[in-house]
Amino acid sequence: MNPKHTNIKVHQFNPALDIPATCAGCPDTPCVNACPITINQETGEKALYVKEGTQAIAVHEDKCVACGLCAKACETERVGVIRRNPETGKPEGLCTYCDGDPSCVKNCPYGALSYVTVDTGYEFFGKSPEEIAKILSNRFYGV
Ligand code: SF4
Ligand code: SF4
């Protein structure tokens, strides 16, 4: 296993806070909304789309024009998990949820991860690591 291959990225802050970030599975999909590619009438999908079943955000590589609007929407409105491939400009960092059987959950040695239905009422739902760090820093350290 190599942590560099995961789509969970741990952001470290000072004072000491480690904030893991992955796709929040936003039901209102700002990333997909931002994609300018015309919806395919047969599939109902743009270049960026929601996969049936897992509801993971995925990309049709052949339809994507590497405009970066999905990454921008995720960064400005939500977690900021979409990265642009340095060579192609196409989106990366989208969690596949391992097709519904996530390896991270199975392998976390502390049992700290769960695969759950998205809860938009959760305090940290859709927040960026920076926003979460500010809240926790204030709560734990008073700064
Ligand atoms: S966290 Fe980002 S990539 Fe995931 S659904 Fe929300 S806007 Fe899209
Ligand atoms: S980079 Fe690709 S998937 Fe993202 S918004 Fe642009 S065309 Fe859509």
Short mmCIF file of C-alpha atoms and ligand atoms in Angstrom, two decimals:
data_model
loop_
_atom_site.label_atom_id
_atom_site.label_comp_id
_atom_site.label_asym_id
_atom_site.label_seq_id
_atom_site.Cartn_x
_atom_site.Cartn_y
_atom_site.Cartn_z
CA MET A 1 0.00 0.00 0.00
CA ASN A 2 1.20 3.48 -0.80
CA PRO A 3 -0.59 6.48 0.79
CA LYS A 4 0.32 8.51 -2.31
CA HIS A 5 -2.10 6.39 -4.32
CA THR A 6 -5.12 7.15 -2.17
CA ASN A 7 -7.73 9.82 -2.78
CA ILE A 8 -7.72 10.70 0.90
CA LYS A 9 -5.19 13.48 1.51
CA VAL A 10 -4.16 14.41 5.03
CA HIS A 11 -3.53 18.16 5.47
CA GLN A 12 -1.29 19.15 8.37
CA PHE A 13 -1.68 22.42 10.24
CA ASN A 14 0.07 24.29 13.00
CA PRO A 15 -1.00 24.16 15.86
CA ALA A 16 -0.98 20.38 15.49
CA LEU A 17 -4.02 19.28 13.50
CA ASP A 18 -4.16 16.58 10.83
CA ILE A 19 -7.28 16.93 8.69
CA PRO A 20 -8.08 14.17 6.17
CA ALA A 21 -9.90 15.31 3.05
CA THR A 22 -11.77 13.33 0.46
CA CYS A 23 -14.82 13.89 -1.74
CA ALA A 24 -17.84 14.74 0.41
CA GLY A 25 -20.27 13.23 -2.09
CA CYS A 26 -22.23 16.50 -2.23
CA PRO A 27 -25.81 15.65 -3.28
CA ASP A 28 -26.05 19.01 -5.11
CA THR A 29 -22.81 18.30 -7.05
CA PRO A 30 -21.28 21.76 -7.65
CA CYS A 31 -18.47 20.04 -9.59
CA VAL A 32 -20.83 18.36 -12.07
CA ASN A 33 -22.95 21.51 -12.36
CA ALA A 34 -19.83 23.45 -13.38
CA CYS A 35 -18.91 21.03 -16.17
CA PRO A 36 -19.68 22.81 -19.47
CA ILE A 37 -20.01 19.66 -21.57
CA THR A 38 -23.51 19.14 -23.00
CA ILE A 39 -25.49 16.35 -21.37
CA ASN A 40 -25.54 13.18 -23.43
CA GLN A 41 -29.23 12.57 -24.13
CA GLU A 42 -28.83 8.80 -23.95
CA THR A 43 -26.92 8.57 -20.70
CA GLY A 44 -27.96 11.84 -19.04
CA GLU A 45 -24.28 12.45 -18.27
CA LYS A 46 -21.78 15.25 -18.86
CA ALA A 47 -18.02 14.69 -18.93
CA LEU A 48 -18.21 14.73 -15.13
CA TYR A 49 -21.03 12.62 -13.78
CA VAL A 50 -22.43 10.74 -10.81
CA LYS A 51 -21.98 6.97 -11.03
CA GLU A 52 -25.05 4.86 -10.51
CA GLY A 53 -24.89 2.74 -7.38
CA THR A 54 -22.02 4.25 -5.40
CA GLN A 55 -22.90 7.85 -6.38
CA ALA A 56 -19.18 8.50 -6.81
CA ILE A 57 -18.15 11.43 -9.01
CA ALA A 58 -16.41 10.16 -12.14
CA VAL A 59 -15.11 11.51 -15.41
CA HIS A 60 -15.55 10.43 -19.02
CA GLU A 61 -11.96 11.06 -20.11
CA ASP A 62 -12.92 11.10 -23.79
CA LYS A 63 -15.49 13.87 -23.27
CA CYS A 64 -13.43 16.05 -20.91
CA VAL A 65 -11.86 19.17 -22.44
CA ALA A 66 -9.64 19.84 -19.40
CA CYS A 67 -11.16 23.24 -18.64
CA GLY A 68 -10.66 22.89 -14.88
CA LEU A 69 -14.08 24.29 -13.96
CA CYS A 70 -14.96 21.24 -11.87
CA ALA A 71 -11.79 21.63 -9.79
CA LYS A 72 -12.49 25.35 -9.34
CA ALA A 73 -16.07 24.70 -8.20
CA CYS A 74 -14.97 22.07 -5.70
CA GLU A 75 -12.22 24.34 -4.38
CA THR A 76 -14.37 27.45 -3.99
CA GLU A 77 -17.60 25.82 -2.82
CA ARG A 78 -16.56 22.60 -1.05
CA VAL A 79 -13.62 20.43 0.00
CA GLY A 80 -11.19 21.14 -2.83
CA VAL A 81 -10.38 17.52 -3.61
CA ILE A 82 -10.25 17.71 -7.40
CA ARG A 83 -6.72 18.15 -8.72
CA ARG A 84 -5.83 18.77 -12.33
CA ASN A 85 -3.42 16.34 -13.90
CA PRO A 86 -0.24 18.36 -14.50
CA GLU A 87 0.07 17.06 -18.06
CA THR A 88 -3.51 16.67 -19.30
CA GLY A 89 -5.34 19.19 -17.07
CA LYS A 90 -8.07 16.61 -16.53
CA PRO A 91 -9.54 15.99 -13.07
CA GLU A 92 -7.92 13.64 -10.57
CA GLY A 93 -8.42 12.95 -6.89
CA LEU A 94 -11.98 11.71 -7.20
CA CYS A 95 -12.68 8.85 -4.83
CA THR A 96 -14.24 5.79 -6.45
CA TYR A 97 -15.31 4.40 -3.05
CA CYS A 98 -13.64 1.25 -4.41
CA ASP A 99 -16.96 0.43 -6.08
CA GLY A 100 -18.70 0.24 -2.72
CA ASP A 101 -16.12 -1.75 -0.73
CA PRO A 102 -13.54 0.86 0.34
CA SER A 103 -10.04 -0.44 1.07
CA CYS A 104 -9.34 2.48 3.42
CA VAL A 105 -12.17 1.40 5.72
CA LYS A 106 -10.98 -2.21 5.70
CA ASN A 107 -7.35 -1.31 6.35
CA CYS A 108 -7.51 1.55 8.87
CA PRO A 109 -5.69 0.04 11.89
CA TYR A 110 -7.68 2.20 14.29
CA GLY A 111 -11.12 1.49 12.84
CA ALA A 112 -11.52 5.22 12.45
CA LEU A 113 -13.14 5.13 9.00
CA SER A 114 -16.70 4.25 8.06
CA TYR A 115 -18.52 4.05 4.74
CA VAL A 116 -21.76 5.88 5.44
CA THR A 117 -24.57 7.71 3.69
CA VAL A 118 -23.76 11.38 3.17
CA ASP A 119 -25.12 13.56 5.98
CA THR A 120 -25.34 17.17 4.85
CA GLY A 121 -26.23 18.15 8.42
CA TYR A 122 -22.85 16.94 9.71
CA GLU A 123 -20.88 19.84 11.14
CA PHE A 124 -17.95 19.40 8.75
CA PHE A 125 -19.88 18.31 5.66
CA GLY A 126 -18.33 19.77 2.50
CA LYS A 127 -15.89 22.02 4.38
CA SER A 128 -12.32 22.48 3.20
CA PRO A 129 -9.43 21.29 5.41
CA GLU A 130 -8.59 24.96 6.06
CA GLU A 131 -12.11 25.72 7.30
CA ILE A 132 -12.14 22.63 9.53
CA ALA A 133 -8.69 23.47 10.90
CA LYS A 134 -9.86 26.97 11.84
CA ILE A 135 -12.85 25.59 13.72
CA LEU A 136 -10.85 22.90 15.55
CA SER A 137 -7.92 25.19 16.29
CA ASN A 138 -10.30 27.59 17.94
CA ARG A 139 -12.02 24.78 19.82
CA PHE A 140 -8.90 22.93 21.01
CA TYR A 141 -6.32 25.68 21.29
CA GLY A 142 -8.35 28.89 21.50
CA VAL A 143 -6.50 30.37 18.51
S1 SF4 B 1 -16.53 17.41 -2.62
FE1 SF4 B 1 -15.98 18.36 -4.57
S2 SF4 B 1 -15.76 16.64 -6.01
FE2 SF4 B 1 -16.91 15.86 -4.23
S3 SF4 B 1 -19.10 16.12 -4.83
FE3 SF4 B 1 -18.49 17.95 -3.64
S4 SF4 B 1 -17.87 19.46 -5.19
FE4 SF4 B 1 -17.89 17.43 -6.20
S1 SF4 B 2 -12.18 19.59 -16.63
FE1 SF4 B 2 -13.42 18.08 -17.82
S2 SF4 B 2 -14.79 17.15 -16.30
FE2 SF4 B 2 -13.99 19.07 -15.39
S3 SF4 B 2 -15.49 20.67 -15.88
FE3 SF4 B 2 -13.95 20.70 -17.53
S4 SF4 B 2 -14.75 19.31 -19.12
FE4 SF4 B 2 -15.93 18.89 -17.24
#
